[in-house]
Amino acid sequence: MTSTVERDKDYFLSNFLTESHQDQLDFVWEKNQKTKASITFAISKTGEAISLPQAPFGGFWIYEDLSSASLETFILAIVEELIQRGIHSISLVQSPKPYNPQFDLINYLLFRNGFEQAKVICHHFFLGKKKIKKFVQKESPRNQKKTTNSSLKVSHSSISNLGFLKDIRSWNTLRGYEVTFDENRIVQQVSSHPERYFLIAIIHNEEAIGYSLAVKLTSDSLYYFLSGINPKSPIKNAGELMLNELFLLAVEQKVNFIDLGSSDLEEGANHSLMFFKSRFSNDTCNKITWSKKI
């Protein structure tokens, strides 16, 4: 059931470890030589199993629907193996439902087997390849008029230079936002998987006033990962233009859904950002961090 051999995974971030984690441990549930489910843990030097550190999420990946009994057997076998390896705590961030149709069953079984909710974050989604295309067809004429009248250029492209990260950091700091992204880790990931990353840029009078980073975390999804808009810019609708360009990219990449990410602050829900994202989404789902002492 267990393996430390790197497997081909659609969710490419499962293979990135941090310096504080010395090993990667893959658990794979197979039947008749077919992979049914898997989960990857990073093992820390202090005996913690985390799925996954500094990634948007980790948790269980289901390749073919499992019965509740089979999935529970898998969970219990993982816990037992980690105990045997001297691990003293487990933490996993289960991906939201659009990534995993058995989301509700997984969360139920984790709860029934002694895992506790350590954190709950709400994500906004736009689901449906055809619906994404219809959204673009409806909004494109209006957005084209906005950019023409405001001397704006909005574009998306692959990434050849990561200098934009300094602008995003600077703009968000000026706005008083907490800036937590790891620049070196992003550089490493973009260098290893350049086909998965895209830069959306807004140019006003030949000067960049906004950037966002979009990531194909899986082959059929697009994740709105990181963004920043110059607070000194006179353009008021830059955020809308950025998201509309994200939808254009989603049509081009033929993905099934867009993940607009979370809108949480340390002190609670960011209602203004959630309202803004609700205009570009047709579903919400929670991302739950589960923990267990063993």
mmCIF file of N, CA and C in Angstrom, residues 90-94 107 110-111 114-121 266 287-293:
data_model
loop_
_atom_site.group_PDB
_atom_site.id
_atom_site.type_symbol
_atom_site.label_atom_id
_atom_site.label_comp_id
_atom_site.label_asym_id
_atom_site.label_seq_id
_atom_site.Cartn_x
_atom_site.Cartn_y
_atom_site.Cartn_z
ATOM 1 N N ILE A 90 -0.961 13.872 12.557
ATOM 2 C CA ILE A 90 -1.321 13.900 11.141
ATOM 3 C C ILE A 90 -2.096 15.179 10.868
ATOM 4 N N SER A 91 -1.777 15.843 9.769
ATOM 5 C CA SER A 91 -2.521 17.014 9.328
ATOM 6 C C SER A 91 -2.724 16.917 7.827
ATOM 7 N N LEU A 92 -3.941 17.126 7.371
ATOM 8 C CA LEU A 92 -4.175 17.110 5.922
ATOM 9 C C LEU A 92 -5.200 18.167 5.553
ATOM 10 N N VAL A 93 -4.951 18.812 4.423
ATOM 11 C CA VAL A 93 -5.866 19.823 3.884
ATOM 12 C C VAL A 93 -6.606 19.173 2.723
ATOM 13 N N GLN A 94 -7.866 18.819 2.946
ATOM 14 C CA GLN A 94 -8.635 18.128 1.921
ATOM 15 C C GLN A 94 -9.100 19.112 0.848
ATOM 16 N N ASN A 107 -14.730 13.592 4.171
ATOM 17 C CA ASN A 107 -14.802 14.400 5.384
ATOM 18 C C ASN A 107 -15.587 13.689 6.492
ATOM 19 N N LEU A 110 -13.290 10.901 7.917
ATOM 20 C CA LEU A 110 -12.213 11.461 8.728
ATOM 21 C C LEU A 110 -12.755 11.852 10.106
ATOM 22 N N PHE A 111 -13.914 12.494 10.133
ATOM 23 C CA PHE A 111 -14.534 12.887 11.391
ATOM 24 C C PHE A 111 -14.857 11.662 12.250
ATOM 25 N N GLY A 114 -11.834 10.071 14.245
ATOM 26 C CA GLY A 114 -11.064 10.812 15.235
ATOM 27 C C GLY A 114 -10.307 12.021 14.743
ATOM 28 N N PHE A 115 -10.489 12.386 13.478
ATOM 29 C CA PHE A 115 -9.848 13.608 12.984
ATOM 30 C C PHE A 115 -10.698 14.811 13.393
ATOM 31 N N GLU A 116 -10.049 15.911 13.691
ATOM 32 C CA GLU A 116 -10.742 17.130 14.095
ATOM 33 C C GLU A 116 -10.520 18.241 13.074
ATOM 34 N N GLN A 117 -11.527 19.083 12.888
ATOM 35 C CA GLN A 117 -11.401 20.226 11.982
ATOM 36 C C GLN A 117 -10.529 21.284 12.648
ATOM 37 N N ALA A 118 -9.385 21.545 12.034
ATOM 38 C CA ALA A 118 -8.487 22.574 12.564
ATOM 39 C C ALA A 118 -8.706 23.912 11.887
ATOM 40 N N LYS A 119 -9.231 23.872 10.643
ATOM 41 C CA LYS A 119 -9.424 25.109 9.891
ATOM 42 C C LYS A 119 -10.434 24.867 8.779
ATOM 43 N N VAL A 120 -11.284 25.861 8.521
ATOM 44 C CA VAL A 120 -12.252 25.795 7.418
ATOM 45 C C VAL A 120 -12.144 27.080 6.616
ATOM 46 N N ILE A 121 -11.915 26.950 5.314
ATOM 47 C CA ILE A 121 -11.788 28.101 4.425
ATOM 48 C C ILE A 121 -12.770 27.941 3.270
ATOM 49 N N GLU A 266 -7.371 36.784 8.940
ATOM 50 C CA GLU A 266 -7.064 36.123 10.201
ATOM 51 C C GLU A 266 -8.213 36.263 11.192
ATOM 52 N N LYS A 287 -12.765 24.297 2.102
ATOM 53 C CA LYS A 287 -11.509 23.540 2.147
ATOM 54 C C LYS A 287 -11.182 23.331 3.624
ATOM 55 N N ILE A 288 -11.145 22.077 4.058
ATOM 56 C CA ILE A 288 -11.031 21.750 5.479
ATOM 57 C C ILE A 288 -9.661 21.167 5.803
ATOM 58 N N THR A 289 -9.044 21.706 6.858
ATOM 59 C CA THR A 289 -7.810 21.123 7.377
ATOM 60 C C THR A 289 -8.179 20.210 8.536
ATOM 61 N N TRP A 290 -7.796 18.942 8.414
ATOM 62 C CA TRP A 290 -8.075 17.926 9.431
ATOM 63 C C TRP A 290 -6.791 17.591 10.186
ATOM 64 N N SER A 291 -6.905 17.348 11.481
ATOM 65 C CA SER A 291 -5.725 16.982 12.270
ATOM 66 C C SER A 291 -6.064 15.858 13.231
ATOM 67 N N LYS A 292 -5.030 15.096 13.601
ATOM 68 C CA LYS A 292 -5.218 13.980 14.529
ATOM 69 C C LYS A 292 -3.906 13.689 15.229
ATOM 70 N N LYS A 293 -3.954 13.583 16.556
ATOM 71 C CA LYS A 293 -2.801 13.140 17.342
ATOM 72 C C LYS A 293 -2.832 11.622 17.413
#
